[in-house]
Coordinates of C-alpha atoms in Angstrom, one line a residue:
Chain A
M64 CA 51.0 116.1 61.1
I65 CA 53.8 117.4 58.8
T66 CA 53.9 116.6 55.1
V67 CA 56.9 117.4 53.0
D68 CA 56.2 117.1 49.4
H69 CA 59.0 117.0 46.7
L70 CA 60.8 119.7 48.5
T71 CA 63.9 121.1 46.8
K72 CA 66.0 124.0 48.0
R73 CA 68.9 125.4 45.9
Y74 CA 71.5 128.0 46.9
R75 CA 73.3 129.5 43.9
G76 CA 73.7 126.2 42.1
A77 CA 74.3 124.1 45.2
T78 CA 71.4 121.9 46.1
A79 CA 70.9 121.7 49.8
V80 CA 67.6 119.7 49.7
D81 CA 66.9 117.5 46.7
D82 CA 63.3 116.3 46.1
V83 CA 62.6 115.4 49.7
S84 CA 59.3 113.8 50.6
F85 CA 58.2 112.4 53.9
A86 CA 55.6 112.7 56.6
A87 CA 55.7 113.0 60.4
R88 CA 52.5 111.5 61.9
P89 CA 50.5 112.3 65.0
G90 CA 51.2 110.0 68.0
R91 CA 54.6 109.2 66.6
V92 CA 58.1 110.5 67.1
T93 CA 59.9 110.9 63.8
G94 CA 63.6 111.0 63.8
F95 CA 65.2 113.1 61.1
L96 CA 68.7 111.7 60.8
G97 CA 71.7 112.7 58.7
P98 CA 75.3 113.9 59.0
N99 CA 76.1 117.6 59.3
G100 CA 75.2 119.6 56.3
A101 CA 72.9 116.9 54.9
G102 CA 70.0 119.3 54.7
K103 CA 68.1 118.7 57.9
S104 CA 68.1 122.2 59.2
T105 CA 67.4 123.7 55.8
T106 CA 64.3 121.4 55.5
M107 CA 63.1 122.5 58.9
R108 CA 63.7 126.2 58.1
V109 CA 61.6 125.8 55.0
M110 CA 58.9 124.0 57.1
V111 CA 58.4 127.0 59.3
G112 CA 58.7 129.6 56.6
L113 CA 62.1 131.0 57.5
S114 CA 63.5 130.0 54.1
P115 CA 61.6 130.0 50.8
A116 CA 61.5 126.6 49.0
T117 CA 62.9 126.5 45.5
S118 CA 60.2 124.0 44.6
G119 CA 57.8 121.6 46.3
H120 CA 56.0 122.4 49.5
V121 CA 55.5 121.6 53.1
E122 CA 52.1 121.3 54.9
V123 CA 51.8 121.5 58.7
L124 CA 48.4 120.6 60.2
G125 CA 46.9 120.6 56.7
G126 CA 48.1 124.0 55.5
R127 CA 51.0 126.3 55.1
Y128 CA 52.8 127.3 58.2
A129 CA 52.7 131.0 57.3
D130 CA 48.9 130.8 57.2
L131 CA 48.5 129.7 60.8
P132 CA 46.7 132.5 62.7
N133 CA 48.9 132.0 65.8
P134 CA 51.6 129.5 64.9
G135 CA 53.0 129.2 68.5
L136 CA 49.7 127.7 69.7
A137 CA 49.8 125.0 67.0
I138 CA 53.5 124.2 66.3
G139 CA 56.4 124.3 68.8
V140 CA 59.6 125.1 67.1
L141 CA 63.2 125.0 68.2
L142 CA 65.7 125.5 65.4
D143 CA 68.8 126.8 67.2
A144 CA 68.9 127.2 71.0
S145 CA 71.7 129.7 70.8
A146 CA 69.7 132.1 68.5
Q147 CA 68.5 134.3 71.3
H148 CA 69.4 137.8 72.4
A149 CA 72.3 137.2 74.7
G150 CA 71.3 140.1 76.9
R151 CA 67.8 138.8 77.7
T152 CA 67.0 136.7 80.7
G153 CA 65.5 133.2 80.1
R154 CA 62.3 134.4 81.9
E155 CA 62.1 137.4 79.5
V156 CA 62.4 135.2 76.4
L157 CA 59.5 133.0 77.6
T158 CA 57.5 136.1 78.6
I159 CA 57.9 137.5 75.1
A160 CA 56.8 134.2 73.6
A161 CA 53.8 134.0 75.9
R162 CA 52.8 137.6 75.1
T163 CA 53.1 137.1 71.4
M164 CA 50.8 134.1 71.6
G165 CA 48.4 135.9 73.9
L166 CA 49.0 133.6 76.8
P167 CA 48.9 134.6 80.5
T168 CA 52.4 135.2 81.9
S169 CA 51.7 132.7 84.6
R170 CA 52.7 130.1 82.0
V171 CA 56.3 131.4 82.3
P172 CA 57.3 130.0 85.7
E173 CA 55.2 126.9 84.9
M174 CA 57.4 126.3 81.8
L175 CA 60.7 127.0 83.7
R176 CA 59.7 124.2 86.1
R177 CA 58.7 121.9 83.3
V178 CA 62.2 122.1 81.7
S179 CA 63.9 122.0 85.2
L180 CA 65.4 125.5 85.1
T181 CA 65.4 127.1 88.5
E182 CA 64.0 130.5 89.3
T183 CA 67.5 131.9 89.7
E184 CA 68.6 130.4 86.3
G185 CA 65.5 131.9 84.8
D186 CA 66.6 135.3 85.9
G187 CA 70.1 134.9 84.5
R188 CA 71.0 136.3 81.1
I189 CA 71.3 133.9 78.2
R190 CA 75.0 134.9 77.6
N191 CA 75.8 133.0 80.8
Y192 CA 73.7 129.9 79.9
S193 CA 75.4 126.7 79.0
L194 CA 74.3 125.0 75.8
G195 CA 72.2 122.5 77.8
M196 CA 70.4 125.4 79.6
R197 CA 69.7 127.1 76.2
Q198 CA 68.3 123.8 74.9
R199 CA 66.0 123.6 77.9
L200 CA 64.9 127.2 77.4
G201 CA 64.3 126.5 73.7
I202 CA 62.2 123.5 74.5
A203 CA 60.2 125.6 77.0
T204 CA 59.6 128.2 74.3
A205 CA 58.4 125.5 71.9
L206 CA 56.1 124.0 74.5
I207 CA 54.7 127.2 76.0
G208 CA 51.8 127.4 73.5
D209 CA 50.7 123.8 74.2
P210 CA 51.1 122.9 70.5
E211 CA 50.1 119.8 68.6
V212 CA 53.3 119.5 66.7
L213 CA 57.0 119.9 67.8
I214 CA 59.8 120.6 65.3
L215 CA 63.1 120.4 67.0
D216 CA 66.5 120.7 65.4
E217 CA 69.2 118.8 67.3
P218 CA 67.6 119.4 70.7
A219 CA 69.9 116.9 72.4
N220 CA 73.0 118.9 71.6
G221 CA 74.7 120.0 74.8
L222 CA 72.4 118.1 77.1
D223 CA 74.0 115.8 79.6
P224 CA 73.0 112.1 79.7
A225 CA 70.3 112.9 82.3
G226 CA 69.1 115.7 80.2
I227 CA 68.9 113.5 77.1
R228 CA 66.9 111.0 79.1
W229 CA 64.6 113.7 80.4
M230 CA 64.0 115.0 76.8
R231 CA 63.3 111.5 75.5
D232 CA 60.6 111.0 78.2
L233 CA 59.2 114.4 77.4
L234 CA 58.9 113.7 73.7
R235 CA 57.6 110.2 74.3
D236 CA 54.8 111.6 76.5
F237 CA 54.1 114.3 74.0
A238 CA 53.7 111.8 71.2
D239 CA 51.7 109.4 73.4
Q240 CA 49.2 112.2 74.0
G241 CA 48.6 112.4 70.2
G242 CA 51.2 115.0 69.4
T243 CA 53.5 114.9 66.3
V244 CA 57.2 115.1 67.0
L245 CA 59.9 115.7 64.4
L246 CA 63.4 115.8 65.8
S247 CA 66.6 115.9 63.9
S248 CA 70.0 114.6 65.0
H249 CA 73.3 113.6 63.4
L250 CA 73.7 110.9 66.0
L251 CA 71.7 107.8 65.6
H252 CA 71.9 106.5 69.1
E253 CA 70.5 109.8 70.4
I254 CA 67.2 109.3 68.7
E255 CA 66.8 105.6 68.0
V256 CA 65.5 105.0 71.5
V257 CA 62.7 107.5 71.2
A258 CA 61.9 107.5 67.5
D259 CA 59.1 105.4 66.1
D260 CA 59.9 106.4 62.5
L261 CA 63.1 107.3 60.9
V262 CA 63.9 109.5 57.9
V263 CA 67.6 109.3 56.9
I264 CA 68.9 112.1 54.8
G265 CA 72.3 112.4 53.2
N266 CA 73.6 115.0 50.7
G267 CA 70.1 116.6 50.5
R268 CA 68.4 113.3 49.5
I269 CA 66.4 110.9 51.5
V270 CA 68.3 107.6 51.6
A271 CA 66.0 105.6 53.8
Q272 CA 62.7 106.0 55.6
G273 CA 60.3 103.9 57.5
S274 CA 59.4 102.7 60.9
K275 CA 62.3 101.9 63.2
Q276 CA 61.3 98.2 63.3
D277 CA 61.4 97.9 59.5
L278 CA 64.7 99.6 59.3
L279 CA 66.1 97.5 62.1
S280 CA 65.0 94.2 60.6
T281 CA 67.0 95.0 57.5
A282 CA 70.0 95.8 59.6
G283 CA 71.6 92.3 59.4
T284 CA 73.7 90.4 61.9
V285 CA 76.7 90.9 64.1
V286 CA 78.8 87.8 64.5
S287 CA 82.1 87.0 66.0
S288 CA 84.1 83.8 66.3
A289 CA 87.4 82.3 67.3
D290 CA 88.6 82.8 63.7
D291 CA 86.9 85.7 62.0
T292 CA 89.0 85.5 58.8
R293 CA 87.9 81.9 58.2
L294 CA 84.3 82.9 59.0
A295 CA 84.4 85.7 56.6
G296 CA 85.7 83.3 54.0
A297 CA 83.0 80.8 54.7
L298 CA 80.4 83.5 54.4
A299 CA 81.9 84.7 51.2
D300 CA 81.8 81.2 49.8
A301 CA 78.1 81.2 50.5
G302 CA 77.8 84.5 48.6
I303 CA 77.3 86.7 51.7
S304 CA 79.4 89.8 52.2
A305 CA 80.7 90.6 55.6
S306 CA 82.6 93.5 57.0
P307 CA 84.5 94.2 60.3
S308 CA 82.1 96.1 62.5
G309 CA 84.6 97.1 65.2
G310 CA 85.1 95.4 68.6
G311 CA 86.4 92.3 66.8
S312 CA 83.2 91.2 65.2
L313 CA 81.8 90.9 61.7
H314 CA 78.7 92.6 60.3
T315 CA 76.7 91.0 57.5
P316 CA 73.4 91.8 55.9
A317 CA 72.3 88.1 56.2
D318 CA 70.0 87.1 59.1
P319 CA 71.4 85.4 62.2
H320 CA 69.8 82.0 61.4
L321 CA 71.6 81.7 58.1
V322 CA 74.9 82.9 59.5
G323 CA 74.7 80.4 62.3
R324 CA 74.1 77.5 59.9
I325 CA 77.0 78.5 57.7
A326 CA 79.3 78.7 60.7
L327 CA 78.2 75.3 61.8
A328 CA 78.8 73.8 58.4
A329 CA 82.3 75.3 58.3
G330 CA 82.9 74.1 61.9
I331 CA 83.7 77.5 63.3
A332 CA 82.9 78.1 66.9
L333 CA 80.9 81.3 67.3
T334 CA 81.5 83.5 70.3
E335 CA 78.7 85.9 69.5
L336 CA 75.7 85.8 67.1
R337 CA 72.9 88.4 67.2
S338 CA 70.7 90.6 65.2
A339 CA 72.6 93.9 64.4
D340 CA 69.8 96.2 65.6
S341 CA 71.2 99.6 66.4
A342 CA 74.8 98.7 65.5
G343 CA 73.5 97.6 62.1
L344 CA 71.4 100.7 61.8
E345 CA 74.5 102.8 62.6
E346 CA 76.4 100.9 59.9
M347 CA 73.6 101.4 57.5
F348 CA 73.4 105.0 58.3
L349 CA 77.1 105.4 57.7
E350 CA 76.9 103.5 54.4
L351 CA 73.8 105.3 53.2
T352 CA 75.3 108.7 53.9
A353 CA 78.8 107.8 53.0
E354 CA 78.8 110.0 49.9
S355 CA 78.0 113.0 52.0
Q356 CA 80.4 112.3 54.8
R357 CA 82.8 115.3 55.0
D358 CA 85.8 113.2 56.1
G359 CA 85.1 110.4 53.7
N360 CA 84.8 108.2 56.8
V361 CA 83.4 105.2 55.0
P362 CA 83.4 102.1 57.2
E363 CA 85.9 99.5 56.0
G364 CA 84.3 97.3 53.4
G365 CA 81.2 99.3 53.6
A366 CA 81.6 100.6 50.1
A367 CA 81.3 97.1 48.7
A368 CA 77.8 96.6 50.2
Chain B
M121 CA 45.0 105.8 57.7
T122 CA 42.7 107.6 55.3
T123 CA 40.0 108.0 57.9
Q124 CA 42.7 109.1 60.4
A125 CA 44.1 111.6 58.0
A126 CA 40.6 112.9 57.2
Q127 CA 39.9 113.2 60.9
T128 CA 43.1 115.1 61.5
A129 CA 42.2 117.4 58.7
T130 CA 38.8 118.2 60.2
T131 CA 40.1 118.8 63.7
T132 CA 42.9 120.9 62.2
A133 CA 40.4 123.0 60.2
T134 CA 38.4 123.6 63.3
A135 CA 41.5 124.6 65.2
R136 CA 42.5 127.0 62.4
R137 CA 39.1 128.6 62.5
A138 CA 38.9 128.8 66.3
V139 CA 42.2 130.6 66.9
P140 CA 42.0 134.3 66.3
P141 CA 45.0 135.9 64.5
I142 CA 47.5 137.8 66.5
P143 CA 46.4 141.4 66.8
T144 CA 48.8 144.1 65.6
S145 CA 48.5 145.9 68.9
R146 CA 49.9 142.9 70.7
I147 CA 52.9 142.7 68.3
V148 CA 53.5 146.4 68.8
G149 CA 53.4 145.8 72.6
V150 CA 55.9 143.0 72.4
E151 CA 58.2 144.9 70.1
L152 CA 58.1 147.9 72.4
R153 CA 59.0 145.6 75.3
K154 CA 61.9 144.0 73.3
M155 CA 63.5 147.4 72.8
F156 CA 64.2 147.8 76.5
D157 CA 64.3 144.3 78.1
T158 CA 68.0 143.8 77.3
R159 CA 70.8 145.4 79.2
S160 CA 71.9 147.5 76.2
G161 CA 68.3 148.6 75.5
F162 CA 67.8 149.6 79.1
W163 CA 70.9 151.7 79.2
L164 CA 70.2 153.3 75.9
L165 CA 66.8 154.4 77.3
L166 CA 68.2 155.4 80.6
S167 CA 71.0 157.4 78.9
I168 CA 68.4 159.5 77.1
G169 CA 67.0 160.6 80.5
V170 CA 70.5 161.1 82.0
L171 CA 72.0 162.9 79.1
S172 CA 69.0 165.2 78.9
V173 CA 69.5 166.2 82.5
V174 CA 73.3 166.6 81.9
A175 CA 72.7 168.6 78.7
T176 CA 70.2 170.9 80.5
A177 CA 72.6 171.4 83.5
A178 CA 75.5 172.1 81.2
A179 CA 73.4 174.7 79.2
I180 CA 72.4 176.4 82.5
V181 CA 76.0 176.5 83.7
F182 CA 77.8 177.5 80.5
A183 CA 75.2 179.7 78.9
P184 CA 76.5 183.3 78.7
E185 CA 74.7 185.6 81.0
R186 CA 71.1 186.6 80.1
S187 CA 71.1 184.3 77.1
L188 CA 69.4 181.3 78.7
S189 CA 66.2 180.6 77.0
Y190 CA 64.0 177.6 76.2
E191 CA 65.6 177.6 72.7
T192 CA 69.1 177.3 74.2
L193 CA 68.0 174.4 76.3
T194 CA 66.2 172.5 73.5
T195 CA 69.3 173.0 71.3
A196 CA 71.5 171.5 74.0
L197 CA 69.0 168.7 74.5
G198 CA 69.0 168.1 70.7
F199 CA 72.6 166.7 70.7
P200 CA 72.0 163.5 72.8
M201 CA 68.6 163.0 71.1
T202 CA 69.7 163.2 67.5
L203 CA 72.4 160.7 68.4
L204 CA 70.6 158.2 70.6
L205 CA 67.2 158.0 69.1
P206 CA 68.5 156.7 65.7
M207 CA 70.6 154.1 67.5
I208 CA 67.4 152.9 69.3
A209 CA 65.7 152.7 65.9
I210 CA 68.6 150.8 64.3
L211 CA 68.8 148.2 67.1
A212 CA 65.1 147.7 67.2
V213 CA 65.5 146.1 63.7
T214 CA 69.0 144.7 63.5
S215 CA 69.1 142.9 66.9
E216 CA 66.8 140.2 65.3
W217 CA 69.7 139.4 62.9
S218 CA 72.8 140.4 64.9
Q219 CA 71.5 138.5 67.9
R220 CA 69.6 136.0 65.8
S221 CA 66.5 136.3 67.9
G222 CA 64.6 136.7 64.5
L223 CA 64.6 132.9 64.3
T224 CA 62.0 132.9 67.1
T225 CA 60.3 136.2 66.3
F226 CA 59.6 135.2 62.7
T227 CA 58.5 131.7 63.6
L228 CA 55.9 133.1 66.1
V229 CA 54.8 135.8 63.6
P230 CA 55.5 134.5 60.1
S231 CA 54.5 137.8 58.4
R232 CA 57.7 139.7 58.5
G233 CA 56.0 142.8 57.2
R234 CA 53.8 142.9 60.2
V235 CA 56.7 142.5 62.6
I236 CA 58.7 145.3 60.9
G237 CA 55.6 147.5 60.8
A238 CA 55.1 146.9 64.6
K239 CA 58.7 147.8 65.1
A240 CA 58.2 151.0 63.2
I241 CA 55.2 152.0 65.3
A242 CA 57.1 151.1 68.5
T243 CA 60.0 153.2 67.3
I244 CA 57.8 156.2 66.6
V245 CA 56.2 155.9 70.1
V246 CA 59.6 155.8 71.7
G247 CA 60.7 158.8 69.7
I248 CA 57.7 160.9 70.6
V249 CA 57.7 159.9 74.3
S250 CA 61.5 160.6 74.5
M251 CA 61.0 164.0 73.0
L252 CA 58.2 164.9 75.4
V253 CA 60.5 163.8 78.3
A254 CA 63.3 166.0 76.9
F255 CA 61.0 169.0 76.5
T256 CA 59.8 168.5 80.0
I257 CA 63.3 168.3 81.4
G258 CA 64.2 171.4 79.3
A259 CA 61.2 173.3 80.7
V260 CA 62.2 172.4 84.3
G261 CA 65.7 173.5 83.5
N262 CA 64.5 176.8 82.0
V263 CA 62.5 177.6 85.2
V264 CA 65.3 176.6 87.5
G265 CA 68.0 178.2 85.4
S266 CA 66.3 181.6 85.1
A267 CA 65.4 181.5 88.8
L268 CA 69.0 180.9 89.6
A269 CA 70.0 183.9 87.4
G270 CA 67.2 186.0 88.8
D271 CA 65.6 186.5 85.4
D272 CA 62.2 185.7 84.0
A273 CA 62.2 182.5 82.0
V274 CA 62.2 183.0 78.3
W275 CA 59.8 180.8 76.4
N276 CA 60.8 181.2 72.8
I277 CA 59.8 177.9 71.3
G278 CA 56.2 177.7 70.2
P279 CA 54.2 174.5 69.7
A280 CA 54.8 174.7 65.9
H281 CA 58.5 174.9 66.4
A282 CA 58.4 172.1 69.0
A283 CA 56.5 169.9 66.6
Q284 CA 59.1 170.5 63.9
I285 CA 61.9 169.5 66.3
V286 CA 60.0 166.3 67.1
L287 CA 59.5 165.7 63.3
G288 CA 63.2 166.3 62.7
D289 CA 64.2 163.7 65.3
L290 CA 61.7 161.2 63.8
V291 CA 63.4 161.8 60.5
G292 CA 66.7 160.8 62.1
M293 CA 65.1 157.7 63.6
A294 CA 63.5 156.8 60.2
I295 CA 67.0 157.0 58.6
G296 CA 68.3 154.7 61.3
F297 CA 65.3 152.3 60.9
T298 CA 65.8 152.3 57.1
L299 CA 69.5 151.4 57.5
G300 CA 68.5 148.6 59.9
V301 CA 66.0 147.2 57.4
V302 CA 68.4 147.5 54.5
L303 CA 71.6 146.3 56.2
R304 CA 70.2 144.0 58.9
S305 CA 73.4 144.2 60.9
S306 CA 73.8 146.4 64.0
A307 CA 77.5 147.3 63.3
A308 CA 77.0 148.0 59.6
A309 CA 73.8 150.1 60.3
I310 CA 75.4 152.2 63.0
V311 CA 78.5 152.9 60.8
G312 CA 76.1 153.6 58.0
Y313 CA 74.2 156.1 60.1
F314 CA 77.4 158.1 60.9
V315 CA 78.4 158.0 57.2
L316 CA 75.0 159.3 56.2
S317 CA 74.8 162.0 58.8
F318 CA 78.4 163.3 59.0
V319 CA 80.4 162.2 56.0
L320 CA 77.6 162.6 53.4
S321 CA 76.6 166.0 54.5
G322 CA 80.2 167.1 54.3
I323 CA 80.6 165.8 50.8
L324 CA 77.4 167.4 49.7
L325 CA 78.4 170.7 51.3
L326 CA 81.8 170.5 49.5
L327 CA 80.0 169.7 46.2
A328 CA 77.8 172.7 46.7
Q329 CA 80.9 174.9 47.1
V330 CA 82.7 173.6 44.1
R331 CA 79.8 173.3 41.7
E332 CA 77.7 176.3 41.7
G333 CA 74.7 174.6 40.1
F334 CA 74.7 172.2 43.0
T335 CA 74.0 174.8 45.6
D336 CA 70.4 175.0 44.5
L337 CA 70.1 171.2 44.2
Q338 CA 71.5 170.5 47.7
P339 CA 68.3 171.2 49.7
W340 CA 66.5 168.7 47.5
L341 CA 69.1 165.9 48.0
D342 CA 70.5 166.4 51.5
W343 CA 68.3 165.0 54.3
N344 CA 70.7 166.5 56.9
H345 CA 69.9 169.9 55.4
T346 CA 66.1 169.5 55.6
Q347 CA 66.5 168.0 59.1
V348 CA 68.4 171.0 60.3
V349 CA 65.7 173.3 58.9
L350 CA 63.2 171.3 60.9
F351 CA 65.3 171.7 64.1
E352 CA 65.3 175.4 63.5
G353 CA 61.6 175.4 63.1
E354 CA 61.9 177.1 59.7
T355 CA 60.2 174.6 57.4
S356 CA 57.5 177.0 56.4
S357 CA 57.1 177.6 52.7
V358 CA 55.6 175.0 50.3
Q359 CA 59.0 174.6 48.7
E360 CA 60.6 173.7 52.0
W361 CA 58.0 171.1 52.7
V362 CA 58.4 169.7 49.2
Q363 CA 62.2 169.6 49.8
L364 CA 61.6 167.7 53.0
A365 CA 59.3 165.3 51.1
A366 CA 62.0 164.9 48.4
T367 CA 64.8 164.0 50.8
T368 CA 62.4 161.7 52.7
M369 CA 61.5 160.0 49.5
L370 CA 65.1 159.6 48.5
W371 CA 66.7 158.5 51.8
I372 CA 63.8 156.8 53.6
V373 CA 60.8 155.7 51.5
V374 CA 62.6 154.3 48.5
P375 CA 65.4 152.4 50.3
L376 CA 62.9 151.3 53.0
V377 CA 60.6 149.7 50.3
V378 CA 63.5 148.0 48.6
G379 CA 64.9 146.8 51.9
L380 CA 61.5 145.5 53.0
V381 CA 61.1 143.5 49.8
L382 CA 64.5 142.0 50.2
L383 CA 64.0 141.4 53.9
R384 CA 60.7 139.5 53.3
R385 CA 62.5 137.2 50.8
S386 CA 65.6 136.7 52.8
E387 CA 66.7 133.6 54.7
V388 CA 66.5 133.9 58.5
K389 CA 69.4 132.0 59.9

């Protein structure tokens, strides 16, 4: 269980995290979603005591992280897979973690196997590791103390598709066994498969949070037809906004049932009509975080919504 | 949800009670290991042994006839020691930042004061063990060297003098350690050490020559001066010990305390 309570973090006038509150619950995977620089990593660093909060506070397992007698046995943390001494071997990094936590070093080869690093790879120095291997090592470090909570910052970065699949399964199992998982990403599709709850952050503020189902059901409809311009006009006449969503289709916040009826009434033949699901969530994510997008990459028409 | 939360809270409280805190001895052990489990750390340690042997051999070969003594050898051994030991002390601290491994270290042990304290203990242990090794190599060199020359070995360093030499090297390590804590960057701290040990002493020496009043003040301000007196085993009067305390306070204790306060508040990125 992680509870973030009105957390604010300011750096010399700039507000990195602005009055953020949310909870990650046991038995669930919570996806922490936001574009780069939205405040995800800062929030996570405050969580584990690496940065002091300006105001507000974070509780993990019912208390302050810094008060945990042996944090590694309670909370597994991976903030930056590349933040390791480049001259150390992967095996040594795990050995240090195991020793600090007071675990037998027999856990080390066990963890290497768990994250699919070979014995030879384990003996290699981290400077020669690919980002994907570093992520695996970081996840091994997080898991070695058999914690109840996992806090992972962009763990899928650098993993190949098979690796991403592997990590999803691992996190799913972890949550299914009652563990709490908080993982961040700037890519929605990376975590939407595994996440039960989503917390969307943009510009240091939470812009949406809730269970994935709830967020998806508000995601709207994707529709395409022989004549999208006419369809958009018909929808507009009915007071429903629609925007091109790429791939030659329209996205609208209305539900499919209503869109279908309007199209029928207007005599437009539909070629596609479905609930927007992830596409809609992606759209919503872009819209919600539009303000904080670095490249001002607002989806066309999105600003009107 | 409320019952579930309450349940979680109870189990958590039990877990919190059941787990004993990490003992300091364990952190010291881990920090000691971290000093030498990287390639650079390993070579630094190895070079202490190698350079000690080289320095001893050089002293035997180049010492003018009949002048080989234990003091000659320990002086020769002193050069690599005074250079390498502070580097080990610096890297023990700064690698957490320069290599960013602090992200993991301070997550596993949130009390940064304890981690730095453990590093300090580990550094002192390494310093003392290295000095014992150097003294042993020097002793072997003294026996071998005088046997080669056909003389009796001259043992002119007493335990008190040896202890002062060890203390002098620990002072150098403490300066390096302090720089590490204050600057938290390997490159900056190493440069800083050379400035403090070579440039600074030169400036203070110059000042002493130009301003007469400063000559009396220098032993109270210049840690290099008090360190050299230790190396010579001549810190004997109360005044000399107080001067040592003064330079230690000025260059080690005060900056270390300030650095520690800043370090504990800093962001670990």
